[in-house]
Every structure is written in C-alpha cells, then in structure tokens.
Coordinates of C-alpha atoms in Angstrom, one line a residue:
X12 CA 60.8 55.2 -46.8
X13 CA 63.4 53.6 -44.4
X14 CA 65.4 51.2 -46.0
X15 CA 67.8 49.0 -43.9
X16 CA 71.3 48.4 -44.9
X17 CA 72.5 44.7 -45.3
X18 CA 75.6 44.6 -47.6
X19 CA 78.9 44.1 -46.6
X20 CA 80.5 46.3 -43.5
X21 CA 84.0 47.5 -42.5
X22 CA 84.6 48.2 -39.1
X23 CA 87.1 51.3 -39.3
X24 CA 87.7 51.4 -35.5
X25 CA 88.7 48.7 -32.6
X26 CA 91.3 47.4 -30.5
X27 CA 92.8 44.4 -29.6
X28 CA 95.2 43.8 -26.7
X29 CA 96.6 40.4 -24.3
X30 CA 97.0 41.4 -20.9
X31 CA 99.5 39.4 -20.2
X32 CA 102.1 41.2 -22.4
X33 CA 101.6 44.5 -19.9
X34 CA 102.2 46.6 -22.8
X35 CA 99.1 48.9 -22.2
X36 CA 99.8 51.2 -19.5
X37 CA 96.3 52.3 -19.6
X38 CA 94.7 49.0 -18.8
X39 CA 97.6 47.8 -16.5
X40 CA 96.9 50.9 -14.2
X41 CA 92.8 49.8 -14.2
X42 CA 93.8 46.2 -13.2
X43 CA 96.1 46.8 -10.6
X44 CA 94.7 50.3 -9.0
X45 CA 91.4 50.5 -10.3
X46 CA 90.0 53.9 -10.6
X47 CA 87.5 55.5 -13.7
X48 CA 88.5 57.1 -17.1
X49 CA 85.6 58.9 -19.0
X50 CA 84.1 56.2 -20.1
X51 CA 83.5 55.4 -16.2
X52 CA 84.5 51.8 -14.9
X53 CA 86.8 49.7 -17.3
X54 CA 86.6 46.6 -15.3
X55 CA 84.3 44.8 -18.3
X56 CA 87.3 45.3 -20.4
X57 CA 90.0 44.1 -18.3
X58 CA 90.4 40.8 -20.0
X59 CA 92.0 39.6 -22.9
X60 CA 90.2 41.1 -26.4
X61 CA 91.5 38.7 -29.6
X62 CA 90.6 37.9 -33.0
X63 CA 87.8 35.4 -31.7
X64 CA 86.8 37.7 -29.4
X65 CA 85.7 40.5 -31.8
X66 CA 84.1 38.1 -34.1
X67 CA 81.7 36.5 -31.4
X68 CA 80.6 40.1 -30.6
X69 CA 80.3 41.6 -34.5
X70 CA 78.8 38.1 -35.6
X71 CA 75.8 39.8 -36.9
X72 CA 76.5 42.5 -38.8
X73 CA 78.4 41.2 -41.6
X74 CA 81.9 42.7 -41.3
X75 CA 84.3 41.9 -44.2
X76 CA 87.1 43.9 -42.5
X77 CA 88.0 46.2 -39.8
X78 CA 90.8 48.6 -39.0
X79 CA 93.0 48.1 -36.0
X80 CA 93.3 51.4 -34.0
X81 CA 96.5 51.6 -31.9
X82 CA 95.3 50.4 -28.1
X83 CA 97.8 52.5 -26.3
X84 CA 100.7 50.5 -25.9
X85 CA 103.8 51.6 -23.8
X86 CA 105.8 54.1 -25.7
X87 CA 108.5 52.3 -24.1
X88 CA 108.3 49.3 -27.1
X89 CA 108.0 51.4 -30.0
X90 CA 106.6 49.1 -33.0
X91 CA 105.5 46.2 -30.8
X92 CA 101.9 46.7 -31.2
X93 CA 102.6 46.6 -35.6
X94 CA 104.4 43.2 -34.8
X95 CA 102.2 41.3 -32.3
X96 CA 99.2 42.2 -34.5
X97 CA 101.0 41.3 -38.1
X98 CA 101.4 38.0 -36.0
X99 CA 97.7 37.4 -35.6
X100 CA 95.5 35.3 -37.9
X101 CA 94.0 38.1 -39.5
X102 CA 92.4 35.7 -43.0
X103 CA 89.1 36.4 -41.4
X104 CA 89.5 40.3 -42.4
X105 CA 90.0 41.6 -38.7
X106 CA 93.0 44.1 -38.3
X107 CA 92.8 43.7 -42.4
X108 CA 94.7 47.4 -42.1
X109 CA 96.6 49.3 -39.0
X110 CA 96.4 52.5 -37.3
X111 CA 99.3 52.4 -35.4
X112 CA 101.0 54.6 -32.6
X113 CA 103.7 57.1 -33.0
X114 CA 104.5 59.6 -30.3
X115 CA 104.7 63.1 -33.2
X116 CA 107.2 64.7 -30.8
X117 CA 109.7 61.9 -30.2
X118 CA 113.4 62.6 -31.1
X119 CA 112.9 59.9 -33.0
X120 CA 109.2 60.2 -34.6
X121 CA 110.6 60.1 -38.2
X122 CA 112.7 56.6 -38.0
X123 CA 109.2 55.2 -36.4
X124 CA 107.2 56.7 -39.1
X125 CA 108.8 55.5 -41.7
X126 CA 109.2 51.7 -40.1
X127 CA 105.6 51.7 -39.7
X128 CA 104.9 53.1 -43.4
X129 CA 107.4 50.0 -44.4
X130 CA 104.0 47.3 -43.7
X131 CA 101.2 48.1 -46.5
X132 CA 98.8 46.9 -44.1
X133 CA 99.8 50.1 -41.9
X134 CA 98.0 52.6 -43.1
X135 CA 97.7 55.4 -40.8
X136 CA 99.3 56.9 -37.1
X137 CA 97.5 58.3 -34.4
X138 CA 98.6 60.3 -31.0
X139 CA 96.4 61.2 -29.0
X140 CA 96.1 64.9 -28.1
X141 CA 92.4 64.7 -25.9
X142 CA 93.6 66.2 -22.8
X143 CA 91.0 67.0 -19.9
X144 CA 92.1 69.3 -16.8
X145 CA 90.7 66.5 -15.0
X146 CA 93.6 63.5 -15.0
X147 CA 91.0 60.7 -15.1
X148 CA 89.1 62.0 -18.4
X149 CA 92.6 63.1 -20.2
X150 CA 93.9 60.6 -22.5
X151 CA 97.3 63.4 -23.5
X152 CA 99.7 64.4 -20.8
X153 CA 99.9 67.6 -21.4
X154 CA 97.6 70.5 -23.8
X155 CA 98.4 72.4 -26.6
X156 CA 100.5 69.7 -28.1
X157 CA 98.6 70.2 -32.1
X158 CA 100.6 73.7 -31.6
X159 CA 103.6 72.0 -30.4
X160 CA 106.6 73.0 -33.3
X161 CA 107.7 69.3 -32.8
X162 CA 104.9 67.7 -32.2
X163 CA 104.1 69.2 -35.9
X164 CA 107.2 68.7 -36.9
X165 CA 106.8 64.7 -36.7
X166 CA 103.5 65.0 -38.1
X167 CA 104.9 66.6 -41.2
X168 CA 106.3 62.7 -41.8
X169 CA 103.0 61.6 -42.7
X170 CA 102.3 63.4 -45.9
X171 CA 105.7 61.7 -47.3
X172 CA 104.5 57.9 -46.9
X173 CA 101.0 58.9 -47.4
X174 CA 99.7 57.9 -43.8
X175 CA 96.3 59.1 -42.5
X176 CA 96.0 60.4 -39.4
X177 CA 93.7 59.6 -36.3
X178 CA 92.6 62.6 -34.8
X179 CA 90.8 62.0 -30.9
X180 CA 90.4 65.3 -29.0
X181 CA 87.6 67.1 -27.1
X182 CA 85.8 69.6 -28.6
X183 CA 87.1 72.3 -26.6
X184 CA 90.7 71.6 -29.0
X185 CA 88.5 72.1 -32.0
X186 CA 89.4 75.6 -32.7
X187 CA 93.4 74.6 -32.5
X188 CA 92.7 71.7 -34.5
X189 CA 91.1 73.6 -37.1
X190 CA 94.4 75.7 -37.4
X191 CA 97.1 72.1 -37.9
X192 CA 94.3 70.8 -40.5
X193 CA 94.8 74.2 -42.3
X194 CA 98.3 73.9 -41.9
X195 CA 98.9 70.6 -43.3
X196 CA 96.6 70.4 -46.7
X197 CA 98.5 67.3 -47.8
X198 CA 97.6 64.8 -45.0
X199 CA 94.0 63.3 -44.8
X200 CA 92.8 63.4 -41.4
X201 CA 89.8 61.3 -39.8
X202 CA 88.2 62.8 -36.7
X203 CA 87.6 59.9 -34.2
X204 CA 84.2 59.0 -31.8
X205 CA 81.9 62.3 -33.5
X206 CA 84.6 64.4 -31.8
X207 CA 83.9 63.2 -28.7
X208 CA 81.2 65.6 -27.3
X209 CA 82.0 64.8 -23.8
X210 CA 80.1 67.7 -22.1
X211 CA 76.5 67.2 -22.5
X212 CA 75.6 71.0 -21.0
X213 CA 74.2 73.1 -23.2
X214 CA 77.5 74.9 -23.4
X215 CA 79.2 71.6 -24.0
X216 CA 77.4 70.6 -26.9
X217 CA 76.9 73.7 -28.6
X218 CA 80.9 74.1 -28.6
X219 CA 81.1 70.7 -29.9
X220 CA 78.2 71.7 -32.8
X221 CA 80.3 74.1 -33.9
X222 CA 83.5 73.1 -33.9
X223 CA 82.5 70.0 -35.9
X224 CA 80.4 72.3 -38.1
X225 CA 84.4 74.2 -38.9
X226 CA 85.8 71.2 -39.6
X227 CA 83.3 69.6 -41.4
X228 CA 84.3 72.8 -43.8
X229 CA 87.9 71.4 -44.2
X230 CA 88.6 69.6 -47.6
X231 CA 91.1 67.3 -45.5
X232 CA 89.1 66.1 -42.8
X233 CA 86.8 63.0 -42.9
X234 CA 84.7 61.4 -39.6
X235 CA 84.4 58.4 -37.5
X236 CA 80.8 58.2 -35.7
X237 CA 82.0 55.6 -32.8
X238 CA 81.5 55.2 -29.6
X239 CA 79.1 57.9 -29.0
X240 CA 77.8 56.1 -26.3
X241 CA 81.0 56.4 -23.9
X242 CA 79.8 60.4 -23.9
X243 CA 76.2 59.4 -23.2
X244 CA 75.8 56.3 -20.9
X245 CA 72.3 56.3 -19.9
X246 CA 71.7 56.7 -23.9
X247 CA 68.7 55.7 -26.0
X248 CA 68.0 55.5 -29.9
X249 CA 66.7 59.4 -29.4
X250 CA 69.2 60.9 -27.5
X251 CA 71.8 60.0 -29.6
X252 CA 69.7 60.5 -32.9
X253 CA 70.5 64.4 -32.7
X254 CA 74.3 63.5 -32.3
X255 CA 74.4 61.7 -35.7
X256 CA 72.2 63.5 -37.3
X257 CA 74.7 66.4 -36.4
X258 CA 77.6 64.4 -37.6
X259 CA 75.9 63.1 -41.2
X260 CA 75.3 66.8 -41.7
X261 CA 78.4 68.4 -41.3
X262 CA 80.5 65.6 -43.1
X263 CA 77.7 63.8 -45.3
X264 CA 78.0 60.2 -46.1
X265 CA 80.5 60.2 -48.2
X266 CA 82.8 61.7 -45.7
X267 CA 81.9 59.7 -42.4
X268 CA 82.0 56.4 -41.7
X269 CA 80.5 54.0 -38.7
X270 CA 82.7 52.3 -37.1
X271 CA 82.2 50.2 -33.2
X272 CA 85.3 51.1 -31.1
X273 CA 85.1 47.8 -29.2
X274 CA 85.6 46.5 -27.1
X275 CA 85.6 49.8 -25.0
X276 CA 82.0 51.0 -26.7
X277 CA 80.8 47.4 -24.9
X278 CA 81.3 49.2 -21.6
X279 CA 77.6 51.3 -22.3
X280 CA 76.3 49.0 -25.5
X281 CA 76.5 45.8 -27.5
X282 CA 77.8 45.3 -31.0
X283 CA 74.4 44.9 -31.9
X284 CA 72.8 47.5 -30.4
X285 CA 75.3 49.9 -31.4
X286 CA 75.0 49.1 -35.1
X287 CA 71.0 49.0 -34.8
X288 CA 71.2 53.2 -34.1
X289 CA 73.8 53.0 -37.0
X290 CA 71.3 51.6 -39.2
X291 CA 68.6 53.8 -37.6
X292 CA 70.6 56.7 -38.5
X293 CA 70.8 55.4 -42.2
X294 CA 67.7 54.8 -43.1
X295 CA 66.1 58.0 -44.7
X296 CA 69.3 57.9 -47.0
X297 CA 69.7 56.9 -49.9
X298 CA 71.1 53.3 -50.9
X299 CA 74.3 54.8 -52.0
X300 CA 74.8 56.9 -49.4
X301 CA 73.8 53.9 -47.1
X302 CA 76.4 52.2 -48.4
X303 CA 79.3 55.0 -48.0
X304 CA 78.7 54.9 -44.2
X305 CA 79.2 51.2 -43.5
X306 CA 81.6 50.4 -46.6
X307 CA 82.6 53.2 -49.3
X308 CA 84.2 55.8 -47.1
X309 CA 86.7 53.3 -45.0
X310 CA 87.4 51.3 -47.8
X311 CA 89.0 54.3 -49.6
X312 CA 89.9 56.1 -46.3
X313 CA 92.5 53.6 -45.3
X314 CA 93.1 52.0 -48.7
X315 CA 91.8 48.5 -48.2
X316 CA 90.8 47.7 -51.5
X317 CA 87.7 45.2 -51.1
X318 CA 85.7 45.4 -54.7
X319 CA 82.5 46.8 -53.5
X320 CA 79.9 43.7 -54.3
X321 CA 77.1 46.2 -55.4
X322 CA 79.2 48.3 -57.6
X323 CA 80.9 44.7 -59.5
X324 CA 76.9 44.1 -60.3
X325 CA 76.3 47.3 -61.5
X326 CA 73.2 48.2 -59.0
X327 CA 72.8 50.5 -56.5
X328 CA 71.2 48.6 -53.9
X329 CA 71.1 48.7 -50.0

C-alpha cells in the first residue's frame, strides 16, 4: 500500500545568489557570454534567487528548513558567501545551516576552514572535483584533484572541526573517490545529485550503478537524491524511477536524503513536480523510512536539531 508522506521536510540542497554582487563567476560568464553547462541553457536562472524566492517555489511541500549549498562564488572573496548569507532573514528556516566553499588545495585552506567552522550554522565545505573533458560539462579545472596530496591535505581539516563534506563528481571519478573515502574514515561525506549519472548510455549508467553500488558499501558515505533531472531532461516519473530506486538501494533510507537543488533543478522541473517523484519514490516504504528521506537523515546529517514532531508524540506515522 502506497502511503504518501506529509510531515515536515528539510530541503538539504539549494542555492541562493544576487546578481548584482558579481561574485558567481559561473553565472556572470552565462549572463554576459551566454553559452550551455550540462544542465543545457541557464538563462531561467539568470536572475536574482532570495529567501522569497525559494519560498514561493517550495510553498507546498512543507519545508521546515533547508541547507544552503555553496553557489560558486569567486574564490577571489574567500568567506563572502558565509557573510552575505548569515546577513539574510533566515527565521523562516531557509539557509537554517551552511555548506560553504573552501578551495582543499589553497595555501591557505586551513585558516578558511577553521573561520568557517567558527559559525555553528556552518556545518559542512564542499569543492567541487566533477571535471568533464568537455569544458562546458566540467564544473573542476583540472582531474585527479581527490588524489591531489594537497588537495587532501586541506581536506584532512575537516575531521578536526567536525565538518561534512559535499562530494559532486561524475561517476567516472567513482573509483578514485572510493579510495579518499577509505582514506579518511573520520569525515562523513554526502554524495551530491545520485552521483550525477550524466551519461545515459548503457556504458554510462552501468559505470555509475556500480560505482554508487561501492560506495554505498562505505560506512562514511551518505546520499543526496537531487536534481536528477539536470542528467535527464526529457524525464518522466518512469525514467527516473529506476534512478532512485538504484539510489534507495545502495544507501537505504536511512542513509539518503531528498533534497531539490533549486533553483538550477527549475531549469528541467518544478518544486512541485520534483517532490511529487520524491514522494512517488517513497511510497512502498515504510512510515519511518518515509520519514528518514525527507526529514531524519538531513536533520542529523548536518546537525540541525529540529525535534522530529512524530517522534515528540511517540507514533510512527507518515
């Protein structure tokens, strides 16, 4: 019997940004040059994306609080990003926690580490390592940088002010990432977008099957199903069913979470439609499980301490 979820959500993944600080380099380049990233077009996203913003679009899905991801701002202003959001009226439970963005090889990756690990609300780091052969899908400037000596070397920082860390790659960087989350047993590490199967051959999805399938293996290792829809644009409810149902069984429920990644997921989906295959997905499980995938999961994950409603009344309801 399919059951749908309706308690309380936290949206582990999302960005927010004002174009008129020019501190995304990413989204600078897109308004002035134009051009395609893998997620195709970004001109729908090429406008200011606030507090406001995100509630209009999540309005129905009763979110109690939501994770900021770092947006890619200019490595140029190193702890902006922590600032401008901490500025923000955040009493609505958007940006309740902080992701934020430290480049692991900087000469100076431990100083920024441990200025971000100062703010309780920051709670994890994440630097990008997805790099493509093909300049407009690659989000890293260069490969191999999980083997990098000092790109682990900053890294290593994390354990010490017990920071998460955002991992977005391709699945073709599985294998090495397999061998830095087996090197560092002391840091948690959360997998972003499904791992990000962006090659939908057969080839393609069968080395993103089993890579996932490795790390799913890995005590340290926890999942974000987001934005599977920038991998699969013409998608429907069934061709991304055997996605999740891929994810939910190499991590289970109690070690993946849903989570929207807007406002780039609205390039290919709504916030509603999106969370309609989330709940799709759910369904079959059980109450409990249900409730680990849009709640239980990020609430420990990044430590945001929201008393879970069902578990104050002693039930075990969906």
């Amino acid at each position: 019997m399919t059951v749908r979820y309706d308690g309380p959500v936290i949206d582990p993944h999302h960005h927010l940004w004002d174009l008129s600080l020019k501190r995304h380099p990413w989204l600078e380049k897109a308004r002035t040059e134009g051009g395609e990233m893998v997620y195709g077009s970004l001109a729908p996203i090429l406008r200011d994306y606030g507090v406001e913003d995100y509630r209009r679009d999540a309005a129905n899905q009763n979110v109690v609080a939501t994770v900021h991801v770092e947006a890619g701002w200019s490595d140029a202003h190193p702890l902006e990003e922590s600032r401008w959001l901490a500025g923000l009226d955040r009493t609505s439970g958007v940006a309740k926690r902080r992701i934020a963005r430290v480049p692991l090889d900087s000469p100076d990756a431990a100083r920024l580490i441990e200025a971000e690990a100062a703010d309780p609300d920051v709670v994890g780091i994440r630097d990008i390592v997805s790099w493509h052969p093909e300049p407009a899908k690659s989000f890293a400037s260069r490969p191999h940088r999980m083997a990098d000596p000092a790109w682990r070397a900053g890294l290593a920082h994390l354990a010490r002010h017990d920071l998460v860390f955002d991992l977005m790659l391709y699945p073709w960087q599985m294998v090495e990432a397999l061998d830095l989350v087996r090197a560092f047993p002391q840091t948690l590490f959360v997998l972003n977008h499904g791992g990000s199967p962006a090659d939908r051959s057969a080839e393609g999805m069968a080395l993103w099957r089993d890579g996932l399938a490795a790390l799913g293996r890995e005590p340290n290792v926890r999942l974000k199903i987001s934005d599977l829809v920038a991998y699969d644009n013409d998608w429907t409810p069934e061709s991304l069913h055997p996605v999740t149902a891929h994810c939910l069984a190499c991590f289970g429920p109690h070690r993946a979470m849903f989570a929207s990644d807007f406002p780039v997921a609205g390039l290919h989906a709504s916030f509603d439609a999106i969370y309609a295959v989330f709940r799709a997905a759910a369904g079959p499980l059980s109450p409990d499980e249900q409730r680990a995938l849009f709640f239980t999961t990020a609430n420990d994950t990044y430590r945001l301490g929201i008393a879970d409603p069902v578990a104050a009344r002693g039930g075990n309801h969906a």
